[in-house]
Amino acid sequence: MRVILVGLGALGQGFLDHLAARADELRDRYGLRVKVVAALDTSGAVVQPSGVDPGVLLRAKRSPGGLSNLQPGFRPGRRALEIIHTVEADAVVEVTPTNILDGEPAMSHIRGSLKAKRHVVTANKGPIVLAMSYLAALAEEQGVLLRFSGTVGGGTPMLDLARLGLRGDQVVEIAGILNGTTNYILTRMGEGLEFDAALKEAQKLGYAEANPKYDVEGTDAAIKLTILSNWVMGAKLHVTDVATRGIESITRADVERARAQGKVIKLLARYDGKRARVEPELIPASDSLNVPGPLNAVTYTTEDLGSVTLIGKGAGGRETSSALVRDLIDIHLLTK
Ligand code: HSE
């Protein structure tokens, strides 16, 4: 499969690491050979129709001079859309930074890729929360596939569990911890840290958004709840439909008081088919959604199965890159 990789930040690099480490396994188990025919960052593009070795690409990206080390394939200043339209490829992996205001530049990259009949894999929440149904319809019209399992739960397959594992059943309620940063902050506050110090740690560990207000004020969780509800339950939510309150006013004293009652404070996201909300809640310490650190968790309540809970790492480049690879395998198996 010929792939154009748009974005070489933590996630793009995690994807390349994953490819470098698992090339043999992908080939032997799934018959998937990923050939990176172009890769882009803000400095320009590297184009190599025979495929750039992921390890070589990573070493160049991480050394002084970046992509310009890769001659003669380096094309300074080239933009993604031009490459998407001119380089022969089967799929585009879009991992530029998330912009939830208008989804750009990822929105244009994804739309352009689908129009050029390229499959798309992304972990970019912006375009998916703003225009999931438009982009899904466009993909269908163009006869290609759009996959975005890394947008919710990082590498933890929350969307895939609902899409594949619960087929034939009906999800009637979603409840979850969908933001790793706030869960980490609340956990560390329970261990005696002040809010600001805990947030700084979460930023250092690479969990937080570029603007951590999106985490702390509940917006990131509201975005993920919107994506989940729309995808899993066929809701037609916009992120502004989610009644959202963050954790900015929670104090250590609140966390202590909860503990004294055998409870914990968690930033919970819920949708029951009518109301969507994200807010701090007091839950029993024994609740299955009481997960520590940067973990995420989701409970689907279904008509037949009852409740099923999935817990896993919800943030981080390496973890989320596994969702990108999973999506590529899915596309390969469906189209070979
Ligand atoms: N900032 C997000 C989080 C990253 O903390 O969950 C993953 O979407």
Short mmCIF file of C-alpha atoms and ligand atoms in Angstrom, two decimals:
data_model
loop_
_atom_site.label_atom_id
_atom_site.label_comp_id
_atom_site.label_asym_id
_atom_site.label_seq_id
_atom_site.Cartn_x
_atom_site.Cartn_y
_atom_site.Cartn_z
CA MET A 1 0.00 0.00 0.00
CA ARG A 2 1.49 3.33 -1.09
CA VAL A 3 1.06 5.90 1.67
CA ILE A 4 1.50 9.67 1.88
CA LEU A 5 2.25 10.71 5.48
CA VAL A 6 1.12 14.26 6.26
CA GLY A 7 2.61 15.45 9.56
CA LEU A 8 5.78 14.34 11.31
CA GLY A 9 5.14 15.36 14.91
CA ALA A 10 4.97 12.90 17.81
CA LEU A 11 2.21 10.93 16.12
CA GLY A 12 3.73 10.83 12.62
CA GLN A 13 7.03 9.72 14.13
CA GLY A 14 5.26 7.14 16.30
CA PHE A 15 3.66 5.77 13.12
CA LEU A 16 7.06 5.46 11.41
CA ASP A 17 8.54 3.80 14.50
CA HIS A 18 5.70 1.32 14.43
CA LEU A 19 6.23 0.58 10.72
CA ALA A 20 9.98 0.16 11.20
CA ALA A 21 9.46 -2.26 14.09
CA ARG A 22 6.64 -4.32 12.62
CA ALA A 23 7.19 -4.40 8.85
CA ASP A 24 7.74 -8.19 8.80
CA GLU A 25 4.73 -8.93 10.96
CA LEU A 26 2.47 -6.71 8.84
CA ARG A 27 3.65 -8.51 5.72
CA ASP A 28 3.47 -12.06 7.13
CA ARG A 29 0.21 -11.80 9.08
CA TYR A 30 -1.81 -9.50 6.85
CA GLY A 31 0.02 -9.39 3.55
CA LEU A 32 0.38 -5.65 4.06
CA ARG A 33 3.45 -3.90 2.71
CA VAL A 34 3.39 -0.21 3.55
CA LYS A 35 5.45 1.93 1.21
CA VAL A 36 5.82 5.55 2.34
CA VAL A 37 5.98 7.32 -1.04
CA ALA A 38 5.89 10.84 0.42
CA ALA A 39 6.17 12.43 3.86
CA LEU A 40 5.64 16.04 4.81
CA ASP A 41 6.32 18.44 7.61
CA THR A 42 6.23 22.25 7.63
CA SER A 43 9.63 22.42 5.89
CA GLY A 44 8.43 20.59 2.78
CA ALA A 45 8.06 17.10 1.36
CA VAL A 46 10.21 14.07 0.69
CA VAL A 47 8.97 12.20 -2.34
CA GLN A 48 10.27 8.77 -3.32
CA PRO A 49 7.93 6.67 -5.48
CA SER A 50 9.84 3.46 -4.60
CA GLY A 51 9.20 4.16 -0.88
CA VAL A 52 11.37 5.77 1.81
CA ASP A 53 12.60 3.45 4.54
CA PRO A 54 10.75 4.50 7.74
CA GLY A 55 13.94 4.23 9.83
CA VAL A 56 15.88 6.43 7.39
CA LEU A 57 13.06 8.96 7.36
CA LEU A 58 12.99 9.06 11.17
CA ARG A 59 16.74 9.50 11.47
CA ALA A 60 16.65 12.39 8.99
CA LYS A 61 13.70 14.04 10.73
CA ARG A 62 15.45 13.81 14.11
CA SER A 63 18.81 15.15 12.98
CA PRO A 64 19.79 18.78 12.31
CA GLY A 65 18.56 19.80 8.87
CA GLY A 66 15.51 17.52 9.16
CA LEU A 67 13.97 16.31 5.90
CA SER A 68 16.46 18.30 3.81
CA ASN A 69 18.99 15.54 4.63
CA LEU A 70 17.06 13.29 2.28
CA GLN A 71 18.35 14.15 -1.18
CA PRO A 72 17.40 14.05 -4.00
CA GLY A 73 13.81 13.44 -2.85
CA PHE A 74 13.45 16.57 -0.69
CA ARG A 75 11.22 19.28 -2.12
CA PRO A 76 11.38 22.39 0.09
CA GLY A 77 8.19 24.30 0.82
CA ARG A 78 5.89 21.82 -0.95
CA ARG A 79 2.38 21.73 0.49
CA ALA A 80 0.38 18.63 1.28
CA LEU A 81 -2.46 19.21 -1.19
CA GLU A 82 -0.07 19.49 -4.11
CA ILE A 83 1.63 16.25 -3.11
CA ILE A 84 -1.70 14.48 -2.54
CA HIS A 85 -2.81 15.43 -6.04
CA THR A 86 0.45 14.70 -7.87
CA VAL A 87 2.06 11.69 -6.16
CA GLU A 88 0.58 8.27 -6.96
CA ALA A 89 -0.66 6.73 -3.69
CA ASP A 90 -3.38 4.49 -2.27
CA ALA A 91 -3.82 6.13 1.13
CA VAL A 92 -3.09 9.30 3.07
CA VAL A 93 -2.27 9.24 6.78
CA GLU A 94 -3.21 12.68 8.15
CA VAL A 95 -1.62 13.59 11.49
CA THR A 96 -1.20 17.35 11.50
CA PRO A 97 -2.06 19.17 14.78
CA THR A 98 -5.74 19.29 15.73
CA ASN A 99 -7.62 22.51 15.15
CA ILE A 100 -11.14 22.34 16.47
CA LEU A 101 -12.23 25.77 15.25
CA ASP A 102 -12.34 25.01 11.52
CA GLY A 103 -10.44 21.71 11.32
CA GLU A 104 -7.73 23.19 9.08
CA PRO A 105 -5.37 22.33 7.55
CA ALA A 106 -6.45 18.71 8.13
CA MET A 107 -9.95 19.33 6.75
CA SER A 108 -8.56 20.39 3.35
CA HIS A 109 -6.05 17.53 3.35
CA ILE A 110 -8.73 14.93 4.07
CA ARG A 111 -11.27 16.39 1.64
CA GLY A 112 -8.60 16.68 -1.07
CA SER A 113 -7.42 13.12 -0.49
CA LEU A 114 -10.93 11.66 -0.70
CA LYS A 115 -11.65 13.68 -3.85
CA ALA A 116 -8.42 12.30 -5.34
CA LYS A 117 -9.76 8.81 -4.47
CA ARG A 118 -7.21 8.07 -1.76
CA HIS A 119 -8.22 6.17 1.39
CA VAL A 120 -7.71 8.28 4.52
CA VAL A 121 -6.55 7.36 8.01
CA THR A 122 -6.47 10.09 10.63
CA ALA A 123 -6.31 10.67 14.37
CA ASN A 124 -7.25 14.31 13.87
CA LYS A 125 -10.27 15.20 15.96
CA GLY A 126 -10.98 18.57 14.29
CA PRO A 127 -12.34 17.49 10.90
CA ILE A 128 -14.05 14.41 12.35
CA VAL A 129 -15.96 16.28 15.04
CA LEU A 130 -16.90 19.08 12.67
CA ALA A 131 -17.77 17.11 9.54
CA MET A 132 -17.89 13.36 10.13
CA SER A 133 -21.03 12.72 8.13
CA TYR A 134 -19.96 14.94 5.21
CA LEU A 135 -16.53 13.27 5.03
CA ALA A 136 -17.98 9.75 5.40
CA ALA A 137 -20.46 10.47 2.59
CA LEU A 138 -17.70 11.90 0.41
CA ALA A 139 -15.57 8.78 0.98
CA GLU A 140 -18.49 6.56 0.01
CA GLU A 141 -19.24 8.63 -3.09
CA GLN A 142 -15.59 8.36 -4.15
CA GLY A 143 -15.43 4.62 -3.44
CA VAL A 144 -12.68 4.92 -0.81
CA LEU A 145 -12.48 4.34 2.96
CA LEU A 146 -12.11 6.82 5.81
CA ARG A 147 -10.91 5.55 9.19
CA PHE A 148 -10.37 7.57 12.37
CA SER A 149 -10.14 5.16 15.28
CA GLY A 150 -7.29 7.17 16.88
CA THR A 151 -9.54 10.20 17.43
CA VAL A 152 -11.08 8.70 20.59
CA GLY A 153 -9.18 6.75 23.26
CA GLY A 154 -5.75 7.17 21.62
CA GLY A 155 -4.73 3.62 20.72
CA THR A 156 -7.50 2.02 22.80
CA PRO A 157 -10.03 0.68 20.28
CA MET A 158 -13.17 2.38 21.60
CA LEU A 159 -14.68 3.09 18.18
CA ASP A 160 -13.65 -0.32 16.85
CA LEU A 161 -15.17 -2.15 19.81
CA ALA A 162 -18.51 -0.53 19.05
CA ARG A 163 -18.20 -0.85 15.25
CA LEU A 164 -16.97 -4.45 15.13
CA GLY A 165 -17.35 -6.07 18.55
CA LEU A 166 -20.93 -4.99 19.23
CA ARG A 167 -22.35 -5.59 15.76
CA GLY A 168 -25.95 -6.71 15.85
CA ASP A 169 -26.53 -5.20 19.30
CA GLN A 170 -27.71 -1.66 20.08
CA VAL A 171 -25.73 0.75 22.27
CA VAL A 172 -28.18 2.82 24.31
CA GLU A 173 -25.81 4.67 26.61
CA ILE A 174 -22.18 5.77 26.63
CA ALA A 175 -20.26 6.78 29.76
CA GLY A 176 -16.55 7.36 29.84
CA ILE A 177 -13.36 9.03 30.85
CA LEU A 178 -12.22 10.38 27.54
CA ASN A 179 -9.43 12.77 28.46
CA GLY A 180 -6.10 11.50 29.75
CA THR A 181 -4.76 14.86 30.93
CA THR A 182 -7.60 15.65 33.34
CA ASN A 183 -7.64 12.09 34.64
CA TYR A 184 -3.91 12.33 35.28
CA ILE A 185 -4.34 15.69 37.07
CA LEU A 186 -7.14 14.38 39.31
CA THR A 187 -5.10 11.25 40.11
CA ARG A 188 -2.02 13.26 41.04
CA MET A 189 -4.10 15.68 43.15
CA GLY A 190 -5.26 12.61 45.07
CA GLU A 191 -1.57 11.88 45.71
CA GLY A 192 -1.04 15.33 47.20
CA LEU A 193 -0.02 17.47 44.22
CA GLU A 194 -1.46 20.93 43.51
CA PHE A 195 -3.47 21.38 40.29
CA ASP A 196 -0.84 23.50 38.48
CA ALA A 197 2.02 21.12 39.29
CA ALA A 198 -0.04 18.14 38.10
CA LEU A 199 -0.93 19.93 34.85
CA LYS A 200 2.75 20.72 34.25
CA GLU A 201 3.57 17.03 34.64
CA ALA A 202 0.83 16.05 32.17
CA GLN A 203 2.24 18.55 29.67
CA LYS A 204 5.77 17.23 30.15
CA LEU A 205 4.58 13.67 29.58
CA GLY A 206 3.01 14.73 26.26
CA TYR A 207 -0.63 14.07 27.20
CA ALA A 208 -1.99 17.63 27.05
CA GLU A 209 -3.24 19.50 24.01
CA ALA A 210 -1.06 22.34 22.68
CA ASN A 211 -3.53 24.61 24.48
CA PRO A 212 -4.23 22.71 27.74
CA LYS A 213 -7.41 24.74 28.29
CA TYR A 214 -9.06 22.30 25.88
CA ASP A 215 -8.28 19.48 28.30
CA VAL A 216 -8.93 21.25 31.60
CA GLU A 217 -12.20 22.92 30.55
CA GLY A 218 -13.65 19.66 29.23
CA THR A 219 -13.66 20.58 25.54
CA ASP A 220 -11.47 17.65 24.44
CA ALA A 221 -13.73 15.19 26.28
CA ALA A 222 -16.81 16.86 24.74
CA ILE A 223 -15.30 16.49 21.26
CA LYS A 224 -14.63 12.80 21.82
CA LEU A 225 -18.10 12.24 23.28
CA THR A 226 -19.56 13.90 20.17
CA ILE A 227 -17.52 11.66 17.84
CA LEU A 228 -18.46 8.52 19.84
CA SER A 229 -22.15 9.36 20.10
CA ASN A 230 -22.45 10.22 16.42
CA TRP A 231 -20.53 7.16 15.25
CA VAL A 232 -21.79 4.57 17.73
CA MET A 233 -25.35 5.72 18.36
CA GLY A 234 -26.07 7.62 15.16
CA ALA A 235 -26.61 10.85 17.08
CA LYS A 236 -26.46 14.16 15.27
CA LEU A 237 -24.59 16.07 17.94
CA HIS A 238 -22.48 19.15 17.50
CA VAL A 239 -19.86 19.72 20.18
CA THR A 240 -21.82 22.75 21.41
CA ASP A 241 -24.74 20.40 22.26
CA VAL A 242 -22.63 18.85 25.01
CA ALA A 243 -23.23 20.59 28.37
CA THR A 244 -19.61 20.94 29.42
CA ARG A 245 -17.95 21.75 32.72
CA GLY A 246 -14.24 21.15 33.33
CA ILE A 247 -12.09 20.47 36.38
CA GLU A 248 -10.57 23.94 36.77
CA SER A 249 -12.43 24.66 40.02
CA ILE A 250 -11.65 21.30 41.69
CA THR A 251 -9.35 21.71 44.69
CA ARG A 252 -7.22 19.26 46.61
CA ALA A 253 -9.65 19.67 49.50
CA ASP A 254 -12.50 18.44 47.21
CA VAL A 255 -10.43 15.41 46.23
CA GLU A 256 -9.64 14.69 49.90
CA ARG A 257 -13.30 15.04 50.94
CA ALA A 258 -14.33 12.56 48.23
CA ARG A 259 -11.72 10.09 49.38
CA ALA A 260 -12.96 10.29 52.99
CA GLN A 261 -16.38 9.13 51.67
CA GLY A 262 -14.86 6.21 49.71
CA LYS A 263 -15.35 8.11 46.44
CA VAL A 264 -13.33 9.77 43.70
CA ILE A 265 -13.90 12.81 41.49
CA LYS A 266 -13.72 12.00 37.77
CA LEU A 267 -14.40 14.02 34.64
CA LEU A 268 -17.20 11.91 33.17
CA ALA A 269 -18.63 12.12 29.65
CA ARG A 270 -22.14 10.75 29.18
CA TYR A 271 -24.71 10.37 26.41
CA ASP A 272 -27.99 8.51 26.91
CA GLY A 273 -29.64 9.22 23.58
CA LYS A 274 -31.11 12.48 24.87
CA ARG A 275 -28.60 14.45 26.93
CA ALA A 276 -24.89 14.80 26.32
CA ARG A 277 -22.71 16.12 29.11
CA VAL A 278 -19.16 16.33 30.40
CA GLU A 279 -18.71 17.23 34.06
CA PRO A 280 -16.84 16.28 37.22
CA GLU A 281 -18.76 13.59 39.11
CA LEU A 282 -18.36 11.83 42.44
CA ILE A 283 -18.26 8.08 41.81
CA PRO A 284 -17.60 5.16 44.20
CA ALA A 285 -13.93 4.13 44.34
CA SER A 286 -15.10 0.63 43.32
CA ASP A 287 -16.69 1.89 40.05
CA SER A 288 -15.18 0.33 36.91
CA LEU A 289 -14.67 3.83 35.51
CA ASN A 290 -12.32 4.67 38.38
CA VAL A 291 -9.12 4.29 36.35
CA PRO A 292 -5.86 6.03 37.38
CA GLY A 293 -3.33 8.30 35.65
CA PRO A 294 -3.72 9.02 31.94
CA LEU A 295 -5.94 6.00 31.36
CA ASN A 296 -9.24 6.33 29.49
CA ALA A 297 -12.27 4.11 29.97
CA VAL A 298 -15.61 3.74 28.28
CA THR A 299 -18.70 1.79 29.29
CA TYR A 300 -21.20 0.98 26.57
CA THR A 301 -24.61 -0.08 27.80
CA THR A 302 -26.31 -2.19 25.16
CA GLU A 303 -29.76 -3.71 24.75
CA ASP A 304 -28.56 -7.32 24.69
CA LEU A 305 -25.18 -7.50 26.38
CA GLY A 306 -25.78 -5.02 29.20
CA SER A 307 -22.60 -3.15 30.16
CA VAL A 308 -19.18 -3.61 28.65
CA THR A 309 -16.19 -1.52 29.75
CA LEU A 310 -12.95 -0.95 27.87
CA ILE A 311 -9.91 0.57 29.61
CA GLY A 312 -6.62 1.65 28.05
CA LYS A 313 -4.11 4.38 27.37
CA GLY A 314 -5.86 7.38 25.86
CA ALA A 315 -2.99 9.66 24.89
CA GLY A 316 0.61 9.60 23.66
CA GLY A 317 2.26 9.33 20.21
CA ARG A 318 3.34 5.68 20.42
CA GLU A 319 -0.03 4.50 21.77
CA THR A 320 -2.10 6.46 19.25
CA SER A 321 0.08 5.33 16.34
CA SER A 322 -1.19 1.79 16.90
CA ALA A 323 -4.67 3.04 15.95
CA LEU A 324 -3.27 4.38 12.66
CA VAL A 325 -1.66 1.03 11.81
CA ARG A 326 -4.84 -0.83 12.79
CA ASP A 327 -6.86 1.38 10.45
CA LEU A 328 -4.44 0.77 7.59
CA ILE A 329 -4.69 -3.00 8.13
CA ASP A 330 -8.49 -2.69 8.09
CA ILE A 331 -8.42 -0.80 4.79
CA HIS A 332 -5.93 -3.28 3.30
CA LEU A 333 -8.09 -6.28 4.28
CA LEU A 334 -11.26 -4.68 2.96
CA THR A 335 -9.81 -3.66 -0.38
CA LYS A 336 -7.31 -6.36 -1.34
N1 HSE B 1 -5.05 15.79 25.23
C1 HSE B 1 -5.68 14.54 24.97
C2 HSE B 1 -5.89 13.80 26.29
C3 HSE B 1 -4.81 13.75 24.02
O1 HSE B 1 -5.31 14.22 27.30
O2 HSE B 1 -6.64 12.84 26.33
C4 HSE B 1 -5.46 12.58 23.34
O3 HSE B 1 -6.54 12.97 22.52
#
